[in-house]
Coordinates of C-alpha atoms in Angstrom, one line a residue:
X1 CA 12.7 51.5 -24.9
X2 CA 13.7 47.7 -24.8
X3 CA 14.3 45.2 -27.9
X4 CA 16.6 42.9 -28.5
X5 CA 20.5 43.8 -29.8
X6 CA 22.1 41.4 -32.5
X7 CA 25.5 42.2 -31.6
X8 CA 26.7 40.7 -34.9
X9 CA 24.9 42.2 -36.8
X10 CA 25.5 46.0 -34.9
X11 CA 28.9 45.3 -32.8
X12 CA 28.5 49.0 -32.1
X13 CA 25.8 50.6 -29.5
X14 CA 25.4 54.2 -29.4
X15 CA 23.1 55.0 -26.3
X16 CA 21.7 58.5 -25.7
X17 CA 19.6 59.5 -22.1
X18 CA 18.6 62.4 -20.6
X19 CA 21.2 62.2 -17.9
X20 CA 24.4 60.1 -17.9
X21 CA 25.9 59.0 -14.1
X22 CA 29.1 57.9 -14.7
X23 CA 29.8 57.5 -11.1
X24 CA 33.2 57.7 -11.3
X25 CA 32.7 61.4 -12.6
X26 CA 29.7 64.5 -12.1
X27 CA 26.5 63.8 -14.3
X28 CA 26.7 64.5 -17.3
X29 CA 22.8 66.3 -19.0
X30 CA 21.9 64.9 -22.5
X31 CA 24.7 62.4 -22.5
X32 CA 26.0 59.4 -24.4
X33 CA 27.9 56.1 -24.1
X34 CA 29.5 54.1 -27.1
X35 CA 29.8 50.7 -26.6
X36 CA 31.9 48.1 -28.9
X37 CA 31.8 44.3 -28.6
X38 CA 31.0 44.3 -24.6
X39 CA 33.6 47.1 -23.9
X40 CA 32.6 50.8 -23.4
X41 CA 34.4 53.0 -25.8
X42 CA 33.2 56.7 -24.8
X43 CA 30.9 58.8 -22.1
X44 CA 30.7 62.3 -23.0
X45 CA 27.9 64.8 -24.1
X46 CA 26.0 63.8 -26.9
X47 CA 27.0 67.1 -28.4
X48 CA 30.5 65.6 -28.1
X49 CA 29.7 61.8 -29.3
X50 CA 27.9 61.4 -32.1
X51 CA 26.9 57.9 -33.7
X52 CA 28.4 56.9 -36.6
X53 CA 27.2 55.1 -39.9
X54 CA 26.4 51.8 -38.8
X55 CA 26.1 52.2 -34.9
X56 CA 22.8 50.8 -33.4
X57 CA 21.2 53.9 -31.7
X58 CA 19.5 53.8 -28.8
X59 CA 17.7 57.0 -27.4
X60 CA 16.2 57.3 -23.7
X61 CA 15.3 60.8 -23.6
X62 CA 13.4 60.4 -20.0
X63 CA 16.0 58.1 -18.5
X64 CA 18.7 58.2 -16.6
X65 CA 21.6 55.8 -17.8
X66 CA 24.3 54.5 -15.0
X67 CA 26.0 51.3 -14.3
X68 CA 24.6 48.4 -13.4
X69 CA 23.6 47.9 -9.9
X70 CA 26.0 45.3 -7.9
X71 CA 24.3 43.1 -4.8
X72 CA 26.8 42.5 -2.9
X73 CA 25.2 39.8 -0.6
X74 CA 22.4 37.6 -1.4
X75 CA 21.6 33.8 -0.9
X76 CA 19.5 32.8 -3.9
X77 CA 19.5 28.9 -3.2
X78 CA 17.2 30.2 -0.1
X79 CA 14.6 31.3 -2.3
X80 CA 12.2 28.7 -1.5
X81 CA 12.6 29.8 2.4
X82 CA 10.5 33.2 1.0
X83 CA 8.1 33.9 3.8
X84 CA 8.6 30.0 6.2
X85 CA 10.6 31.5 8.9
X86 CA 9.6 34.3 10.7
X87 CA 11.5 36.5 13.3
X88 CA 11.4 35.2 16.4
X89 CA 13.0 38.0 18.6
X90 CA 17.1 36.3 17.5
X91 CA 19.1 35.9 15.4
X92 CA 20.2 32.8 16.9
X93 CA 16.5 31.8 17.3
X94 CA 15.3 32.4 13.7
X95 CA 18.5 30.5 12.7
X96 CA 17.6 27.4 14.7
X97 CA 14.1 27.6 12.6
X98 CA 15.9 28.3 9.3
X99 CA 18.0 25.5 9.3
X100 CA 15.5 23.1 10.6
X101 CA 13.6 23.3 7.6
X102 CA 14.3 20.5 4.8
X103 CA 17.2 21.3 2.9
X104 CA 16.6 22.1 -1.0
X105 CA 18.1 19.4 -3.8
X106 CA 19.9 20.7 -6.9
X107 CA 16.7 21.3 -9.0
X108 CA 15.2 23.5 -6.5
X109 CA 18.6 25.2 -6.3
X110 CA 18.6 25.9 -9.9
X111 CA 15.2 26.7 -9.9
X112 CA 15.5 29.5 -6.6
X113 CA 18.7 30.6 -9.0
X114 CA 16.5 30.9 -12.0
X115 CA 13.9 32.7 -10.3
X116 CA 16.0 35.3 -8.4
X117 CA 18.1 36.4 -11.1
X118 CA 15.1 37.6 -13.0
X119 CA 13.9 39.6 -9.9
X120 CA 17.7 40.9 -9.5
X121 CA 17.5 41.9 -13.4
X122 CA 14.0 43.9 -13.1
X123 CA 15.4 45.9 -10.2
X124 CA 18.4 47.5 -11.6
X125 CA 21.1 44.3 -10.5
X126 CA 23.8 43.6 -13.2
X127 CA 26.2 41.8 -10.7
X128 CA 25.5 39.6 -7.5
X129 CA 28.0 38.2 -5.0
X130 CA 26.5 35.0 -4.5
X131 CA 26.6 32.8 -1.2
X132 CA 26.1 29.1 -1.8
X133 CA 26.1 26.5 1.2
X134 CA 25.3 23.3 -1.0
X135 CA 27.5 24.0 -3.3
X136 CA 24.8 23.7 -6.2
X137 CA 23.8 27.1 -7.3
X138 CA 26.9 27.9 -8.9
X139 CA 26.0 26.3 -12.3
X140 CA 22.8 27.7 -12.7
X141 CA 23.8 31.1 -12.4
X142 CA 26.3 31.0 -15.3
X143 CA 22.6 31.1 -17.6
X144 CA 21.3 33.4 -15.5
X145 CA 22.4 36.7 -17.9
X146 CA 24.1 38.2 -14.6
X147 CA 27.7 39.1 -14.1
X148 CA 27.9 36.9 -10.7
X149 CA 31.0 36.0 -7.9
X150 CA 30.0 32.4 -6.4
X151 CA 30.8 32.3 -2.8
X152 CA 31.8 28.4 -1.5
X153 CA 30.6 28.4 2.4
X154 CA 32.9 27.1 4.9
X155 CA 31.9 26.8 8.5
X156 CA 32.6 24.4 11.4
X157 CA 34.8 24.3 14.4
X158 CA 35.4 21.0 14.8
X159 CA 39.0 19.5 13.3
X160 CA 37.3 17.3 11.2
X161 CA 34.5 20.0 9.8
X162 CA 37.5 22.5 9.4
X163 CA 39.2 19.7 7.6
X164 CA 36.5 18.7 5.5
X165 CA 35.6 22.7 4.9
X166 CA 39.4 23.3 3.9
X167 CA 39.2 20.6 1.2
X168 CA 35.5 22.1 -0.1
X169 CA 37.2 25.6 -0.7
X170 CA 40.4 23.8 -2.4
X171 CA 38.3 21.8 -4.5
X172 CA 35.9 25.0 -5.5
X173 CA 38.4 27.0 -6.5
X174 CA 40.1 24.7 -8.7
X175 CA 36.9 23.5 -10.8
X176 CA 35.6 26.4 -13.0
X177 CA 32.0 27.1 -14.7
X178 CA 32.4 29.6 -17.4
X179 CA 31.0 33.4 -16.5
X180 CA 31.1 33.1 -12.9
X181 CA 34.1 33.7 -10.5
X182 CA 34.6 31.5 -7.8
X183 CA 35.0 32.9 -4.1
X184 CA 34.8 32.0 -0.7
X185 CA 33.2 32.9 2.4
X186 CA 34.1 31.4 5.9
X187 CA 30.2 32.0 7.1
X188 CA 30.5 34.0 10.6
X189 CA 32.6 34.6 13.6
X190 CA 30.3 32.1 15.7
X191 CA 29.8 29.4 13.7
X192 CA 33.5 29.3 12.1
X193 CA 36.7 28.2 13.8
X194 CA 39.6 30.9 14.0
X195 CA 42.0 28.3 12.3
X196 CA 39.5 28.4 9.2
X197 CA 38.8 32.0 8.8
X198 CA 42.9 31.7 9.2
X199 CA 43.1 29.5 5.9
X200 CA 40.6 30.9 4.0
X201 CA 42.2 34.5 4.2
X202 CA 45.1 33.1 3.4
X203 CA 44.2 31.2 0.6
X204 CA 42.1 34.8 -1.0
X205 CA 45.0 36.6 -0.7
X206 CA 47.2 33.6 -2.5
X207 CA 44.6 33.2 -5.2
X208 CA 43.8 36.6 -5.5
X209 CA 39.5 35.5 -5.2
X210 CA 36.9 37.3 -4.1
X211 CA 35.8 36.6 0.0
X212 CA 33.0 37.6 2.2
X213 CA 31.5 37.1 5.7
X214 CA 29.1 37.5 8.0
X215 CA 30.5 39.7 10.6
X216 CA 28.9 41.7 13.2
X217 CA 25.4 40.9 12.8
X218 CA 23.8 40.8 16.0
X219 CA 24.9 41.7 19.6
X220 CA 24.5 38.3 20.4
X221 CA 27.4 37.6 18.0
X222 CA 28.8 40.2 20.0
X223 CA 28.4 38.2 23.5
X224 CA 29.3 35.0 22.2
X225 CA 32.6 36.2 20.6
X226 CA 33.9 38.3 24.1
X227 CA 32.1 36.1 27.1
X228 CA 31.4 32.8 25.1
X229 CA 28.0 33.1 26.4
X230 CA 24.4 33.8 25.0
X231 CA 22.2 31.6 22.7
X232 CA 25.0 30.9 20.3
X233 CA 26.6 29.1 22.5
X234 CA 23.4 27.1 23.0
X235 CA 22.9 26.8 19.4
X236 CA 26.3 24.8 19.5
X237 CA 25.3 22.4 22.3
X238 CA 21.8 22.0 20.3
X239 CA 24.0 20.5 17.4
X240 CA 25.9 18.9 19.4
X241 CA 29.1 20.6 19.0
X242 CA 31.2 20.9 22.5
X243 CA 31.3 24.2 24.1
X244 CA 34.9 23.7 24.4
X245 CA 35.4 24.3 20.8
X246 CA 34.8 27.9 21.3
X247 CA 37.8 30.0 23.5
X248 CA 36.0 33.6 24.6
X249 CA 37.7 36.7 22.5
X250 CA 36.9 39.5 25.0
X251 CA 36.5 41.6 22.0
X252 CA 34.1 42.7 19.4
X253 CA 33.3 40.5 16.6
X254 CA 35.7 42.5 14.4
X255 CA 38.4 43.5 16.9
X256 CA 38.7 39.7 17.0
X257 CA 39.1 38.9 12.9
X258 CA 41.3 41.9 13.0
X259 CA 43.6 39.7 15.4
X260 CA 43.3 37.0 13.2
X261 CA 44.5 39.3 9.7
X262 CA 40.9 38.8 8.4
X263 CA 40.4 42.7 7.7
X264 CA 43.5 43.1 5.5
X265 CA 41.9 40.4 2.9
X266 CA 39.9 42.9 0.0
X267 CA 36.2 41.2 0.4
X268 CA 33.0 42.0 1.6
X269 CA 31.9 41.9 5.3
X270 CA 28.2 41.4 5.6
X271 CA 25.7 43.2 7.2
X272 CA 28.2 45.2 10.4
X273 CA 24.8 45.6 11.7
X274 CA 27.0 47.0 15.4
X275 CA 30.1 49.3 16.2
X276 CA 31.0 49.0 19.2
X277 CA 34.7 51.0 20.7
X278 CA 37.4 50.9 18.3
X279 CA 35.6 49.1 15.9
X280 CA 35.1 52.0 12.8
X281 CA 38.7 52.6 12.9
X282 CA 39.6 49.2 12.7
X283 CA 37.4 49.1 9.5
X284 CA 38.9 52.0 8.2
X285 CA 42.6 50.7 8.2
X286 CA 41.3 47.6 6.5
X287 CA 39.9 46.3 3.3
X288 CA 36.7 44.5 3.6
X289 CA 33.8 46.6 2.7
X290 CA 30.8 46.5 5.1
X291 CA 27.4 45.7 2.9
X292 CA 24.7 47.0 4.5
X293 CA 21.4 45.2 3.9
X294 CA 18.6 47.4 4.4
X295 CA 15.1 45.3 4.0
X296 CA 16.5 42.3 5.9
X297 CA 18.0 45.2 8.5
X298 CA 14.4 46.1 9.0
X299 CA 13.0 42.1 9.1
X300 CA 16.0 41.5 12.1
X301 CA 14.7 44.8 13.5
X302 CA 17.7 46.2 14.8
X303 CA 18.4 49.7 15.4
X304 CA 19.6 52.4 12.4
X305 CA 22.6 50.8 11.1
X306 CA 26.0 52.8 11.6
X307 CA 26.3 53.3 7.9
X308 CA 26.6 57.1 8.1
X309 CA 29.5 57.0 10.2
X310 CA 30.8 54.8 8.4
X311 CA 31.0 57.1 4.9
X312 CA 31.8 60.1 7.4
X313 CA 35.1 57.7 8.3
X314 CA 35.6 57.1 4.5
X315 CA 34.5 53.7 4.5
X316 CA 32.9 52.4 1.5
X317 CA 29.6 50.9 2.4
X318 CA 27.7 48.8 -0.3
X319 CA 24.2 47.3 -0.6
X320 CA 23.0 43.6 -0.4
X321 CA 19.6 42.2 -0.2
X322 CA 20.2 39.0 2.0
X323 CA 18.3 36.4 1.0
X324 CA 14.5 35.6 0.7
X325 CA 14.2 34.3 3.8
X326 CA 14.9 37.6 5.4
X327 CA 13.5 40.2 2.5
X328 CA 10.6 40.3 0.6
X329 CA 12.4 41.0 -2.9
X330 CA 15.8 41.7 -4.5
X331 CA 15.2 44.6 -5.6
X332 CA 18.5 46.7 -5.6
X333 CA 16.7 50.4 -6.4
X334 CA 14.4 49.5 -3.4
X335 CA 17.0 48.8 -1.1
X336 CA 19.2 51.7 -2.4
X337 CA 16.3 53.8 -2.2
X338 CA 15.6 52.6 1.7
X339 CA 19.3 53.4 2.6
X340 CA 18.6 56.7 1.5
X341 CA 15.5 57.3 3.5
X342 CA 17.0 55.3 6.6
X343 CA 20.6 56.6 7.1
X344 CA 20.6 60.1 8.6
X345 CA 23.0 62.9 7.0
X346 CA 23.5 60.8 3.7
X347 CA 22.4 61.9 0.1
X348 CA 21.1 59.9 -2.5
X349 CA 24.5 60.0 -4.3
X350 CA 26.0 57.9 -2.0
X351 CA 23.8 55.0 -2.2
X352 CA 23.9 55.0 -5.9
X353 CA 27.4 54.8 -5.3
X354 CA 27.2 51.9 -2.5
X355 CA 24.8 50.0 -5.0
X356 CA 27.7 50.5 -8.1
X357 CA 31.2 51.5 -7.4
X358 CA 31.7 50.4 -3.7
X359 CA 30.1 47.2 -4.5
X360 CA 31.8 46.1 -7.6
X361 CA 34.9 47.0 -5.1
X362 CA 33.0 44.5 -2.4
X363 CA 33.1 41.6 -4.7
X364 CA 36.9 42.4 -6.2
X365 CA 34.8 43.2 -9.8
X366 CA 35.7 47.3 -10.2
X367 CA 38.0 46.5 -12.7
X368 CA 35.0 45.5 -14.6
X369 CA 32.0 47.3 -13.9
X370 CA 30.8 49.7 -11.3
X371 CA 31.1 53.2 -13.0
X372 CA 30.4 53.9 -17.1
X373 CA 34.3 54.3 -17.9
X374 CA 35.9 53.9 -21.5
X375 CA 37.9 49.9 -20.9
X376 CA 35.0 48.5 -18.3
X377 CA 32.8 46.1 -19.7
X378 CA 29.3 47.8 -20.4
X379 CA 27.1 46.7 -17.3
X380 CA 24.8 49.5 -17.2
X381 CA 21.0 50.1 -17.1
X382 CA 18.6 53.0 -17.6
X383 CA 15.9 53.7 -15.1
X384 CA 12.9 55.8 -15.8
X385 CA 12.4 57.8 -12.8
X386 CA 9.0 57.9 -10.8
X387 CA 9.0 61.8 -10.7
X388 CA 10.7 64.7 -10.1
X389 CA 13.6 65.0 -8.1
X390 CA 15.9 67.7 -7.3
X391 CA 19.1 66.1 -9.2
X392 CA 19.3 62.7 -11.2
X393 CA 20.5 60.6 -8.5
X394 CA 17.6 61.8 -6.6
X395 CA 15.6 61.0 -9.3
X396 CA 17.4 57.5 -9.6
X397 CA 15.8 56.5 -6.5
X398 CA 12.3 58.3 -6.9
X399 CA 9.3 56.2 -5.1
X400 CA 8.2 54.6 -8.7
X401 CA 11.5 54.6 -10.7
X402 CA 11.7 51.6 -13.0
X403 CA 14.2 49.7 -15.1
X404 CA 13.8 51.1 -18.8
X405 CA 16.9 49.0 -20.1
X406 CA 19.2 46.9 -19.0
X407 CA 23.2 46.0 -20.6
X408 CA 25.4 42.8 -19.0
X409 CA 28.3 42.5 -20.6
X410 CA 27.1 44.3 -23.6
X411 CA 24.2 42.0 -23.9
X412 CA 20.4 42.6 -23.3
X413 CA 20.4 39.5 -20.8

């Protein structure tokens, strides 16, 4: 069932489904969530919560109501990149290509924004942490009908690009666009001076805004950050940044942004795509939430990603999609449902839980959305599933599960 709400006219939503996942509590058979002006009232047994004169009723009998799905790492202003950049064997090497292509203006922007948000919506996304390099997809995205955390990129390791960088994420955090929170995101260990990633953490934790990275992506990251060797380090000399810039870690990727107080700034690390000794207790102590990315995983072609130790270390682990240039979608149930089949030794209640709770937690949104909890704001959707399935999170990921209905801030977006 899908129509369109007048919230004026019916400020109250009763909705009914054949399952309820809170995800902050055990499913809950034949169960219903009030909503009032944006804000969830009630989840209980329909037995227990019945509409009242006046509430719009919805009824999903088939479906299988939870919160809205959270990406916690996508790039929409590459969505014109779908497809032009194949893997050529690196990540270094498929960089080189990427950013070699023509860079996109502000309509293109808006228009990749435009686009992707609709694909986010039809596969179960009420949220989206957001990277932006130019700077322009942040205004687009506050018509885009998704809740949505707008990452400013800062890279460089010159002085004057971490100058120039430092000023960019001042400047972005003090200019506002109205539904979208502002965050930052120093862009990876090799391509980012220490003295930035420095600033930036420091400037998260003063402000209190959301911040990601890339971090751990490839094991060349991995040579480049302990030996200062590898094809990054060519990648600098091809852009004619002195080697010199760099000073060799002798450490993993996040041994090193543990030295620099990185891991105690609440955030999202992308991808952690490697462990290597000492690295998963490190992770553990701290705050950033690894996102795992499972299609653009498989496009890089690495090997299973650690995400079941991980959750077996009580790390939270939540889902991205990367961006087009790496994925052939962004669809959040697909990816949820990949994790699932990929990640040895995990259940399919886990990655309903990475693709809600532990993302909403990613992107510093859990006080808002993420589980179905009376106070949150009512992200949610209900997903018809594609067949049977031994319990409904099972049946949430189904091969052939669809998005019935979808709520953003109590509004059909």
């Amino acid at each position: 069932m899908r129509r369109s709400l007048d919230p004026l006219r019916s400020p109250v939503l009763h909705l009914r489904a054949g399952f309820v996942l809170p995800v902050s509590g055990p499913p809950i058979p034949d169960g219903a969530v009030r909503v009032c002006r944006g804000v969830i009232m009630a989840v209980a047994p329909a037995s227990r919560l019945v509409p009242q004169p006046g509430d719009e009723v919805l009824s999903f009998p088939d479906g299988i109501l939870l919160p809205g799905m959270v990406n916690a790492h996508c790039h929409l202003e590459l969505g014109d990149r779908a497809g032009r950049v194949p893997y050529p064997g690196t990540l270094p090497g498929w960089l080189r290509a990427l950013t070699a292509l023509p860079p996109a203006d502000a309509a293109q922007v808006a228009h990749n924004v435009r686009a992707g948000a609709r694909t986010l919506l039809a596969g179960g996304a009420t949220c989206v942490g957001d990277i932006t390099t130019t700077g322009f997809a942040r205004a687009p995205l506050r018509r885009t009908g998704l809740r949505a955390v707008s990452f400013r990129e800062l890279l460089g390791f010159t002085p004057e690009r971490v100058a120039a960088a430092r000023a960019a994420a001042q400047e972005w955090l003090t200019e506002t666009t109205a539904g979208v929170t502002n965050g930052i995101s120093p862009h990876a260990p090799y391509s980012t001076a220490a003295a930035l990633f420095q600033e930036a953490a420091r400037l998260a934790l003063a402000s209190g805004v959301p911040f990601t990275t890339h971090l751990s992506e490839s094991l060349d990251e991995a040579e480049f950050v302990a030996r200062g060797e590898g094809e990054f380090l060519e990648l600098l000399r091809a852009r004619g940044i002195p080697p010199e810039v760099w000073q060799p870690r002798g450490s993993s990727p996040i041994r090193y942004l543990a030295d620099l107080g990185v891991l105690e700034v609440p955030g999202a690390a992308a991808h952690v795509n490697y462990l290597l000794p000492g690295d998963l207790e490190l992770l553990a102590a701290g705050k950033l939430v690894p996102v795992y990315c499972p299609r653009s995983h498989a496009f890089f072609r690495h090997p299973p990603h650690p995400a079941g130790e991980m959750l077996r270390a009580g790390i939270p682990v939540a889902l991205g999609t990367d961006s087009l240039a790496s994925n052939h979608g962004l669809d959040m149930l697909a990816e949820a449902r990949l994790a699932w089949q990929s990640v040895a030794g995990t259940g399919a209640a886990d990655w309903v839980r990475a693709a809600t709770l532990n993302g909403a937690r990613a992107l510093g949104q859990d006080d808002l959305c993420g589980t179905l909890e009376p106070g949150k704001r009512a992200d949610l959707i209900v997903v018809r599933p594609g067949g049977h399935a031994p319990d409904p999170y099972a049946a949430v990921l189904s091969p052939g599960s669809t998005v019935q209905f979808t709520l953003v801030d109590g509004r059909v977006p």
